[in-house]
Coordinates of C-alpha atoms in Angstrom, one line a residue:
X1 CA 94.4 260.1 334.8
X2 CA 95.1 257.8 337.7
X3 CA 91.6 256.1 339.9
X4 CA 93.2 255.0 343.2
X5 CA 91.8 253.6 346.4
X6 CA 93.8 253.2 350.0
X7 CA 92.0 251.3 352.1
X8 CA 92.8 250.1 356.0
X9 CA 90.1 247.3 356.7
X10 CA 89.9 244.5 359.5
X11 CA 91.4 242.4 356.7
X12 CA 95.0 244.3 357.3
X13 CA 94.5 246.1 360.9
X14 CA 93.0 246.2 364.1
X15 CA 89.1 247.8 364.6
X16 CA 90.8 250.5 367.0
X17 CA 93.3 251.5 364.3
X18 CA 90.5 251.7 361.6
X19 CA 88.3 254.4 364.0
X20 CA 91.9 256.0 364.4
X21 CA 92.5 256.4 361.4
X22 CA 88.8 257.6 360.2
X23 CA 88.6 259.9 362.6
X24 CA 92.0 261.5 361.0
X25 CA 91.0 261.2 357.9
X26 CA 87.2 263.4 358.0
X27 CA 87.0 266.2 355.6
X28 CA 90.6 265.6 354.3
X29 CA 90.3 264.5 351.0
X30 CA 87.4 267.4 349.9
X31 CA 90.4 269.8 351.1
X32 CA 92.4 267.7 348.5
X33 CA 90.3 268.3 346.0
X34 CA 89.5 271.9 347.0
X35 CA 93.0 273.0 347.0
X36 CA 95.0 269.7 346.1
X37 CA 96.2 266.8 343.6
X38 CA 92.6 265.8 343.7
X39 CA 90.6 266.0 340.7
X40 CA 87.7 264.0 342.9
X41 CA 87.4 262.0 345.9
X42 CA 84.9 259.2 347.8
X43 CA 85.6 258.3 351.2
X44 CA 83.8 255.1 352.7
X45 CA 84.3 254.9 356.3
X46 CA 82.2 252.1 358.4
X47 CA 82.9 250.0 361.5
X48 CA 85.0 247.7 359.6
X49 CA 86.9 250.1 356.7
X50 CA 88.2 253.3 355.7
X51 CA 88.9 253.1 352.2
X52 CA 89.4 256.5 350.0
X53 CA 88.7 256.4 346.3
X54 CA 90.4 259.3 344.4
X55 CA 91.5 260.2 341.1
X56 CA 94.4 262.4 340.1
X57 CA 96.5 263.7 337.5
X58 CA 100.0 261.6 336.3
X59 CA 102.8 263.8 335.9
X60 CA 103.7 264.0 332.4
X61 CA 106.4 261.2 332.4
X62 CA 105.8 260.0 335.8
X63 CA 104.5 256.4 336.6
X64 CA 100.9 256.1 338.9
X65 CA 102.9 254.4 341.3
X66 CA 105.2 257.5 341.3
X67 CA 101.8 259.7 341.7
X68 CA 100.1 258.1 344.3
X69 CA 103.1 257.8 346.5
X70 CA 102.9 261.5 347.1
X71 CA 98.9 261.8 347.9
X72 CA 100.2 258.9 350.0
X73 CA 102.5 260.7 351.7
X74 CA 100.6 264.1 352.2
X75 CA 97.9 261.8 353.0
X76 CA 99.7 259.8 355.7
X77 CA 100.9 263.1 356.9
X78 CA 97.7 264.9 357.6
X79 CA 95.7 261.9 359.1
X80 CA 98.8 261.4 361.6
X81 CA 98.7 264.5 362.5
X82 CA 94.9 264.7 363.1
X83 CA 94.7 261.0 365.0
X84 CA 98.0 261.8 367.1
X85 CA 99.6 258.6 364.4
X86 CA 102.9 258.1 363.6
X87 CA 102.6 259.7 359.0
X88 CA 104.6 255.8 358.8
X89 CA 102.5 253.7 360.9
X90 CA 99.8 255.5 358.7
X91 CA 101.3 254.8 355.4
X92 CA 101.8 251.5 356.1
X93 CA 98.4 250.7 357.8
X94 CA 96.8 251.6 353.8
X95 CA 96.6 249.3 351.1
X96 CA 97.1 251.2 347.7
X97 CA 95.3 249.8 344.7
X98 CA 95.0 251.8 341.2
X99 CA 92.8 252.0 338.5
X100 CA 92.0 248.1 337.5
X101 CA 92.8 246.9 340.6
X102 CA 91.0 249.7 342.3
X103 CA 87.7 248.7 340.9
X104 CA 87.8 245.2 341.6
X105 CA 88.3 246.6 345.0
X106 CA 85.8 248.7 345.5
X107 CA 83.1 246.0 343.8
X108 CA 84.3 243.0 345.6
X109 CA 83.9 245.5 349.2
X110 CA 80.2 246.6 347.6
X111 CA 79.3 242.8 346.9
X112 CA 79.6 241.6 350.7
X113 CA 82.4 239.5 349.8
X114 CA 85.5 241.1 352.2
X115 CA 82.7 241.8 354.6
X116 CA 83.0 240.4 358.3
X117 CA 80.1 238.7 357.7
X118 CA 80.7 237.3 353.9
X119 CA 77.8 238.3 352.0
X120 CA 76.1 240.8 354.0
X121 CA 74.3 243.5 352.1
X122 CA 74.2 246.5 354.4
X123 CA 77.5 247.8 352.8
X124 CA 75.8 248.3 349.6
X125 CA 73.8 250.9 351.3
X126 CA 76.9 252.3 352.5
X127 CA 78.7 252.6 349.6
X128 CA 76.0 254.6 348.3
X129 CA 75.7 256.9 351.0
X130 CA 79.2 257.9 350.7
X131 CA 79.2 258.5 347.1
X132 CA 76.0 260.7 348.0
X133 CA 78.0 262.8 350.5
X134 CA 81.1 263.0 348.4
X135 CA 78.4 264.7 345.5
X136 CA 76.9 267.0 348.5
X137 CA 80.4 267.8 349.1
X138 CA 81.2 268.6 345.1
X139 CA 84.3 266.1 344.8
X140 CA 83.5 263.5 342.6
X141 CA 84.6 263.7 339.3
X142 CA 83.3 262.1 336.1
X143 CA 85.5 258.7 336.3
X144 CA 84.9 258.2 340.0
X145 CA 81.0 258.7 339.7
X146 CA 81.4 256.3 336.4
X147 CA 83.2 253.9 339.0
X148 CA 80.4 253.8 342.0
X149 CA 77.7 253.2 339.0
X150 CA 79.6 250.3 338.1
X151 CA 79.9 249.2 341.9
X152 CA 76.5 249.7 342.3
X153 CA 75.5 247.1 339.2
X154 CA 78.0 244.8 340.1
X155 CA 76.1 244.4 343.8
X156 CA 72.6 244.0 342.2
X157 CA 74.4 241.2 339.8
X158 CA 75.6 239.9 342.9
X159 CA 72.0 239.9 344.6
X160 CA 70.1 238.5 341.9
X161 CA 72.3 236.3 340.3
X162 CA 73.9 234.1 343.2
X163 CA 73.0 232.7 346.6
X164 CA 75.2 235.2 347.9
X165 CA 73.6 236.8 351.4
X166 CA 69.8 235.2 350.7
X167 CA 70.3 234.1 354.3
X168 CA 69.6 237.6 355.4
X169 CA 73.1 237.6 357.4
X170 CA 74.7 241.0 358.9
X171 CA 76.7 242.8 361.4
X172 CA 73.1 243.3 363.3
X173 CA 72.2 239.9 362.8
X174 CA 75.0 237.8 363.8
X175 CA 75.3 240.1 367.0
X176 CA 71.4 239.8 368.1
X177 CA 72.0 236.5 367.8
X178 CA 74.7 236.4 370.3
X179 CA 72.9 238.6 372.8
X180 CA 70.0 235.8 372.2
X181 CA 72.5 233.3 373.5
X182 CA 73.6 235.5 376.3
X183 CA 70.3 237.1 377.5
X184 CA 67.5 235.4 379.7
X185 CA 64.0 235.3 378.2
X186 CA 62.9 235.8 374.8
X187 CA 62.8 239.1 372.2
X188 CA 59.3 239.1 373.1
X189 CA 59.3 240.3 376.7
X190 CA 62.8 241.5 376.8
X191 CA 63.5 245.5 376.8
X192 CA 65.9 247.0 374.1
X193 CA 67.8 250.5 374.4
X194 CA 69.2 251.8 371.1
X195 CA 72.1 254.5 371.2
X196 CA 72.2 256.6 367.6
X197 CA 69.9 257.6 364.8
X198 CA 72.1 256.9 361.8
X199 CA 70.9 254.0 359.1
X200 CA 72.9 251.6 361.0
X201 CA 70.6 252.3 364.0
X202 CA 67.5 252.0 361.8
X203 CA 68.4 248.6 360.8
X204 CA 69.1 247.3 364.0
X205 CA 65.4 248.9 365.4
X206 CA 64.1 246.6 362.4
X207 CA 66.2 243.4 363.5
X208 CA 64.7 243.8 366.6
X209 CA 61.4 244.4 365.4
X210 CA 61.7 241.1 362.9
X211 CA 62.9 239.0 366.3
X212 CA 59.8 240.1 368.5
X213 CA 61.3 243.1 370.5
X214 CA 58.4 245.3 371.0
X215 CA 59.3 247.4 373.6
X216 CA 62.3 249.4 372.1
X217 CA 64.0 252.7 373.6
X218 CA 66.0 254.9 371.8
X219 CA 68.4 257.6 372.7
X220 CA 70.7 260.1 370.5
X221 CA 73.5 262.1 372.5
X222 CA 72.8 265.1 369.3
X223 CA 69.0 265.0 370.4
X224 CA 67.4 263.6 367.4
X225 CA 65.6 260.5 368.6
X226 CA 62.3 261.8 368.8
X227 CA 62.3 262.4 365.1
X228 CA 63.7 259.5 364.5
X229 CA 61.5 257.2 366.4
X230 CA 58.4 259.6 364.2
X231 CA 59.4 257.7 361.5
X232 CA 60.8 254.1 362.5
X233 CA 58.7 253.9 366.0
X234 CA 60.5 253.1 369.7
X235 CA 60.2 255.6 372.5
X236 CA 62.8 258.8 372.6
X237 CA 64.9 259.0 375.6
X238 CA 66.2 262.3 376.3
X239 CA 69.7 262.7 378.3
X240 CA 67.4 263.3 382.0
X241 CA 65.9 259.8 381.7
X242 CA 68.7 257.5 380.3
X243 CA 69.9 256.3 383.4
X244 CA 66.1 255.4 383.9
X245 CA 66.0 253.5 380.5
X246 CA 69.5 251.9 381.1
X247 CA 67.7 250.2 384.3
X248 CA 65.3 249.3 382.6
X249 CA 67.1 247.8 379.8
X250 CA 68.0 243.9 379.3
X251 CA 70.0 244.6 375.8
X252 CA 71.7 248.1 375.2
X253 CA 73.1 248.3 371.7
X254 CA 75.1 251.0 370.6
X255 CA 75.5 252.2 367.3
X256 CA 76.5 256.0 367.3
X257 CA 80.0 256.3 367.5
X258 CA 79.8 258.7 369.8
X259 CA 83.0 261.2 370.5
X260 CA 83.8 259.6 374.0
X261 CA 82.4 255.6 375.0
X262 CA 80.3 255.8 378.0
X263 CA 82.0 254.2 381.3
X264 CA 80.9 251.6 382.8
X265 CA 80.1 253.7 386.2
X266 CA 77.0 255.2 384.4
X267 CA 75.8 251.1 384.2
X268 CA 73.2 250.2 386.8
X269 CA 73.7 247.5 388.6
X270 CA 71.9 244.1 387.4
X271 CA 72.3 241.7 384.6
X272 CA 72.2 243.1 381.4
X273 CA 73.9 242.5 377.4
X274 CA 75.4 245.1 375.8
X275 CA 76.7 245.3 372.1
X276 CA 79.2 247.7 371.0
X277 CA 78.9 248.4 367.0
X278 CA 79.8 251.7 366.4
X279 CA 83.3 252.3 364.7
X280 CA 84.7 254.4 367.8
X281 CA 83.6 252.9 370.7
X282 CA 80.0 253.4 372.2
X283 CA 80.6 251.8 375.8
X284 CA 83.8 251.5 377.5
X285 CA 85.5 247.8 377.1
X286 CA 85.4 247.8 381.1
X287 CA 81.2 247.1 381.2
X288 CA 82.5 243.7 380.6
X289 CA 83.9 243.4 383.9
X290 CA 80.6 244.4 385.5
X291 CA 78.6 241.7 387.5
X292 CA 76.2 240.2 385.2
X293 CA 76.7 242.3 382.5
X294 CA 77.8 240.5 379.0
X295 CA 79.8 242.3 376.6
X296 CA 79.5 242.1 372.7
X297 CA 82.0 243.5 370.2
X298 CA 82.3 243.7 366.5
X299 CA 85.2 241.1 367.0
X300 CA 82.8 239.2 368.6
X301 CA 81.0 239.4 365.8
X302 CA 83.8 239.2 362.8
X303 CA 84.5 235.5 365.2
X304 CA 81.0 234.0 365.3
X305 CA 79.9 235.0 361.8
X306 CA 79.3 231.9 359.8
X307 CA 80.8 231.0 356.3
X308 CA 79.0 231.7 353.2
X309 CA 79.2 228.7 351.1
X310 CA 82.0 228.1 348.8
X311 CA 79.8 227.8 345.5
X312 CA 78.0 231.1 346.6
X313 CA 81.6 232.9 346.9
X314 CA 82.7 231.9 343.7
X315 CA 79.6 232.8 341.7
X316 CA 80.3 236.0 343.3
X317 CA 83.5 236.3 342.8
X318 CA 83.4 236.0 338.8
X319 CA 80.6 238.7 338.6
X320 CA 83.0 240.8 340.3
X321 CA 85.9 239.7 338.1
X322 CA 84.3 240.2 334.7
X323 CA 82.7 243.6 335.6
X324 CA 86.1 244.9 337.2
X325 CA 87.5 243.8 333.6
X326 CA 84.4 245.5 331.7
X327 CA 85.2 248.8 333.6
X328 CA 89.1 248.6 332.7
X329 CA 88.3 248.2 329.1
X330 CA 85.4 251.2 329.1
X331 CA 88.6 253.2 330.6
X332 CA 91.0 251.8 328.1
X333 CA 88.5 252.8 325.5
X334 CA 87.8 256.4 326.6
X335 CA 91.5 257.2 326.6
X336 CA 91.9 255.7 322.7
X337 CA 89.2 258.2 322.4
X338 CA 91.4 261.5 323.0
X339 CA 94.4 259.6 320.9
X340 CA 92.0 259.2 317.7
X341 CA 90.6 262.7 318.1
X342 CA 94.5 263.9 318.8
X343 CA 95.3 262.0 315.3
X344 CA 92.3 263.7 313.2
X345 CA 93.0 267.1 314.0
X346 CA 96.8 266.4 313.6
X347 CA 95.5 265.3 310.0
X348 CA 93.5 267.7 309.2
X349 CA 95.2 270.6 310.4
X350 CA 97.9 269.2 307.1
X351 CA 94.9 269.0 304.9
X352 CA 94.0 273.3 305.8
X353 CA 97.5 273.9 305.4
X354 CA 97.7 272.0 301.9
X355 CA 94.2 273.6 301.2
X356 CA 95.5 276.9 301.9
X357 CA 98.5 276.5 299.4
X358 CA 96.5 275.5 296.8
X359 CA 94.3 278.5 297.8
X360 CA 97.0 281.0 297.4
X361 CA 98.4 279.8 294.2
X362 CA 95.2 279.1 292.1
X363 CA 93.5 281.8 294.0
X364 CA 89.7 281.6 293.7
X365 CA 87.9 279.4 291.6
X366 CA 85.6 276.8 290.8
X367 CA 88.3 274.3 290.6
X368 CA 89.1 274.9 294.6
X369 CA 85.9 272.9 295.7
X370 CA 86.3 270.1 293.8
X371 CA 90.0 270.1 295.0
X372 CA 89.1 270.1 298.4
X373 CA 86.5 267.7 298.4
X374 CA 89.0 264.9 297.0
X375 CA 91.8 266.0 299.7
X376 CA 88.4 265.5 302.4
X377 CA 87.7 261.9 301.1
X378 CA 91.7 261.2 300.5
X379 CA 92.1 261.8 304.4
X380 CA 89.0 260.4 305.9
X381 CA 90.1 257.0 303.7
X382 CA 93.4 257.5 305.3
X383 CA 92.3 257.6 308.8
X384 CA 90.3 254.8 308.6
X385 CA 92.7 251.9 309.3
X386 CA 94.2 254.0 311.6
X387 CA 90.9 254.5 313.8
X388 CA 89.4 250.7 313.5
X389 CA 93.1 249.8 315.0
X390 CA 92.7 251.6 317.9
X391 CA 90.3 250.2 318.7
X392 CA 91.4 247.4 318.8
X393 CA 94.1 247.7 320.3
X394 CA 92.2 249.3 323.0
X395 CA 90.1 245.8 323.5
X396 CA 93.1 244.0 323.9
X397 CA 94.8 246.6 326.9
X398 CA 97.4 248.1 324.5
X399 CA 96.9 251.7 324.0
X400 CA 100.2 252.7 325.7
X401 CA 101.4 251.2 321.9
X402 CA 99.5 253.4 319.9
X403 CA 99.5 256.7 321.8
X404 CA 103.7 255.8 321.6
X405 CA 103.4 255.5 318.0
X406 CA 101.7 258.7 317.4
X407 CA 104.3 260.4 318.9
X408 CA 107.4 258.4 317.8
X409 CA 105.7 258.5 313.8
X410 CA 103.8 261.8 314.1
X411 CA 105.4 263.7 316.7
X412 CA 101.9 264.3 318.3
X413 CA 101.6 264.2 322.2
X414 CA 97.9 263.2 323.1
X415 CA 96.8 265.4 326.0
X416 CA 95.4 264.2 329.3
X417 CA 91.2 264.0 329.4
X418 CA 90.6 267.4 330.2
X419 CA 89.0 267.2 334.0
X420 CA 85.5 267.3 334.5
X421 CA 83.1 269.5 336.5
X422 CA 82.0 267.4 339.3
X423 CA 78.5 265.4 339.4
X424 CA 75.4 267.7 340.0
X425 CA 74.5 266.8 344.3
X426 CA 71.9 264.1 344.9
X427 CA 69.7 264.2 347.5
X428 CA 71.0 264.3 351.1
X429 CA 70.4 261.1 353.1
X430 CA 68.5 262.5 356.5
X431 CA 70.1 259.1 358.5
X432 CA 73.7 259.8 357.6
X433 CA 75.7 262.4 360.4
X434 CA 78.6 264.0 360.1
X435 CA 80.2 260.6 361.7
X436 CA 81.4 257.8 360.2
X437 CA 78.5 255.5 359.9
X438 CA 79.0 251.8 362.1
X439 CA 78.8 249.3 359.0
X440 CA 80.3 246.6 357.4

C-alpha cells in the first residue's frame, strides 16, 4: 500500500497554470479508481492548489517511487490532454510526496500554514468538502479517509492550541481590505455585486456583512442566486438585469470560476473595484485598463497578505510535525498487524499438521485432548516474544526488518492489506458545484 499526494500550488507554479491544470484534472482520478491503479482518491482543488491524494497498490518487488511514477505518468498524460498541456510540462508542474511525507503535506496545507495568507482557516473547510465529494463519489478508501480524519484534528490542534489565524485573516479579507484602500466612501454606503453561490461566495457575503455593506447584489451564471440569497440574504440578479446591477455597483467581486471571464466591454463606464478570486478567471485582466476601474487579483492578494508571526508558525508547525509522525507510526503499526497474523497462522497451521499426526497414529482417545492442549500452550508461549517484538520494532520504523525475517527464517510472504470497501457517502454540501471551489 502506497498514500501519495501530487500537488501544483502557488508555492511551485503560476495561478493560471494551477486553473489549467484543475480544469484537466476534474473527474480523472474517480475514473482511476473506477477502472485504474487507484484503490481510492481525494482531490482538493481551490484558487491557490490542486493537490490529489491517492492510494495504490506496490508491485510486489517494486519501490513506491517505482509505483507512483506510473499514476504519474498516466496522470500527466490525461490532464495534458484535457487542458491542451504539454504530459511533461504536467509532470513537472506536480510535487510528489508519499505516505509520511504525504501527510505532513496534506496537514501543514489543512493548518493554514502554505496558505497565501499564512494562517487562514477557510482551507480547512475545503479540505473537508473535498473529502465529502470524493465519499459522494465512492473513492476513498479506508487509509485515505483515516488520513483526512487525521488532517481534520491536526487543524482543530492548530486552532485551539496556537495564535495561529486568531486575527481572523483570509483570501476575502486581505482582498476587501484592498478594495477599501482603493474604493471612495465607506462599506456603509457603498454597493456590492457578488458573482457565484459556492461557500467561497458565502463567506465573502459575510465579510461584507461584518465590514458594513448592506446593500449586497448577487448573481450566479447557473441561476441559483435566488436560493442562495433565501438563506444568506442580498438581492438575486438574474442575467436581464446584470448590466443594471453592474452600474450600479462600486465593488464587483467574483468568485465563481466561471467557464469563460467576462470582458471588460460588458463594464459600464464609471469608477468602480473589481476583485477577481475565482480559480479560472471571473473578469477578463483587461477591466484593469478601464478608466477608473481598479483591478484586484489573488496575486494581489498572495503580495499584500501580512506575515503571521514567527512564534505562531512554529507552534504550528510542531503540531503538525508530531501528528504527521503519530500517523506514520499508526500505519507502521497496522502493517506489523498483517505480519503477526501472517506468523500465527503460519504457526498454527504446523501445530494441525503435528495434531493430525498424532491423530492418525494414536487414533482416538482421551489422551488426544490433553496432547493438544500442551501443543496450544507450547505455541502461544512461542509466539510471544515474537509478537511483543514487532511491536516494537514497529514503534521504532522497522518493520521492513521483521516482515524480511519472516520470509528469510520462515519462508512466509505477508500479503498486502486486503483493500477496503470505500467509506459509506456523507452528506452532500448544497454550496459546493461541480467547479473547483475559489479557496486558499
Amino acid at each position: 500500500m502506497v498514500l501519495f499526494a501530487l500537488v501544483a500550488s502557488h508555492q511551485n507554479v503560476d495561478l493560471n497554470t494551477v486553473a489549467r491544470l484543475s480544469t484537466g484534472a476534474l473527474g480523472l482520478s474517480e475514473e482511476m479508481v473506477r477502472s485504474g491503479p487507484l484503490r481510492g482518491s481525494v482531490t482538493l482543488s481551490t484558487c491557490n492548489r490542486l493537490e490529489i491524494y491517492g492510494e495504490l497498490d506496490g508491485a510486489p518487488g517494486s519501490s513506491p517511487e517505482a509505483a507512483l511514477d506510473e499514476v504519474l505518468a498516466e496522470l500527466a498524460e490525461q490532464i495534458g490532454s484535457r487542458a491542451g498541456l504539454d504530459p511533461e510540462f504536467v509532470a513537472g508542474s506536480l510535487r510528489a510526496f508519499t505516505d509520511a511525507g504525504a501527510a505532513r503535506h496534506l496537514f501543514t496545507v489543512v493548518s493554514g500554514l502554505e496558505s497565501a495568507v499564512v494562517g487562514e482557516r477557510e482551507i480547512t473547510g475545503q479540505v473537508r468538502r473535498a473529502l465529502n465529494d470524493a465519499q459522494q463519489a465512492g473513492t476513498v478508501s479506508g487509509n485515505l479517509l483515516r488520513l483526512f480524519e487525521a488532517a481534520a484534528r491536526t487543524a482543530r490542534k492548530v486552532g485551539t492550541q496556537t495564535a495561529l489565524g486568531e486575527r481572523g485573516r483570509s483570501i476575502v479579507s486581505v482582498a476587501l481590505d484592498l478594495a477599501d484602500d482603493v474604493t471612495t466612501g465607506t462599506w456603509a454606503s457603498r454597493r456590492a455585486l457578488v458573482f457565484g453561490t459556492g461557500a467561497y461566495a458565502g463567506a465573502t457575503m459575510a465579510a461584507l456583512r461584518d465590514r458594513g455593506c448592506a446593500d449586497i447584489e448577487v448573481y450566479s451564471a447557473s441561476g441559483r442566486a435566488e436560493q442562495f440569497t433565501q438563506n444568506r440574504g442580498g438581492t438575486p440578479v438574474g442575467d436581464e438585469e446584470l448590466a443594471a446591477a453592474l452600474e450600479r455597483a462600486d465593488v464587483v467581486v467574483g468568485c465563481s470560476g466561471g467557464s469563460a471571464p467576462m470582458g471588460a466591454a460588458a463594464f459600464p463606464a464609471g469608477p468602480r473595484t473589481v476583485v477577481d478570486l475565482a480559480l479560472t478567471r471571473d473578469f477578463d485582466p483587461a477591466v484593469a485598463d478601464l478608466p477608473g476601474v481598479e483591478l484586484i487579483t489573488l496575486e494581489s492578494v498572495r503580495l499584500a497578505a501580512p506575515d503571521e508571526t514567527l512564534e505562531s508558525v512554529e507552534a504550528a508547525s510542531g503540531i503538525v510535525e508530531r501528528a504527521s509522525q503519530e500517523f506514520a507510526a499508526s500505519q507502521d503499526a497496522r502493517d506489523m498487524d498483517a505480519a503477526i497474523v501472517a506468523l500465527r497462522k503460519h504457526t498454527m497451521a504446523v501445530l494441525d499438521a503435528e495434531l493430525e499426526k498424532v491423530t492418525s497414529y494414536h487414533g482416538c482417545t482421551g489422551a488426544q485432548e490433553q496432547i493438544e492442549l500442551a501443543m496450544r500452550r507450547m505455541v502461544r508461549s512461542l509466539l510471544h516474544t515474537p509478537t511483543v517484538r514487532a511491536r516494537e520494532l514497529a514503534a521504532q520504523g522497522r518493520q521492513d526488518e521483521y516482515i524480511t525475517g519472516l520470509s528469510a527464517l520462515y519462508g512466509i510472504e505477508v500479503p498486502a492489506a486486503p483493500a477496503e470497501r470505500p467509506a459509506p457517502p456523507a452528506t452532500a454540501d448544497p454550496e459546493v458545484t461541480r467547479r473547483p471551489q475559489a479557496a486558499g
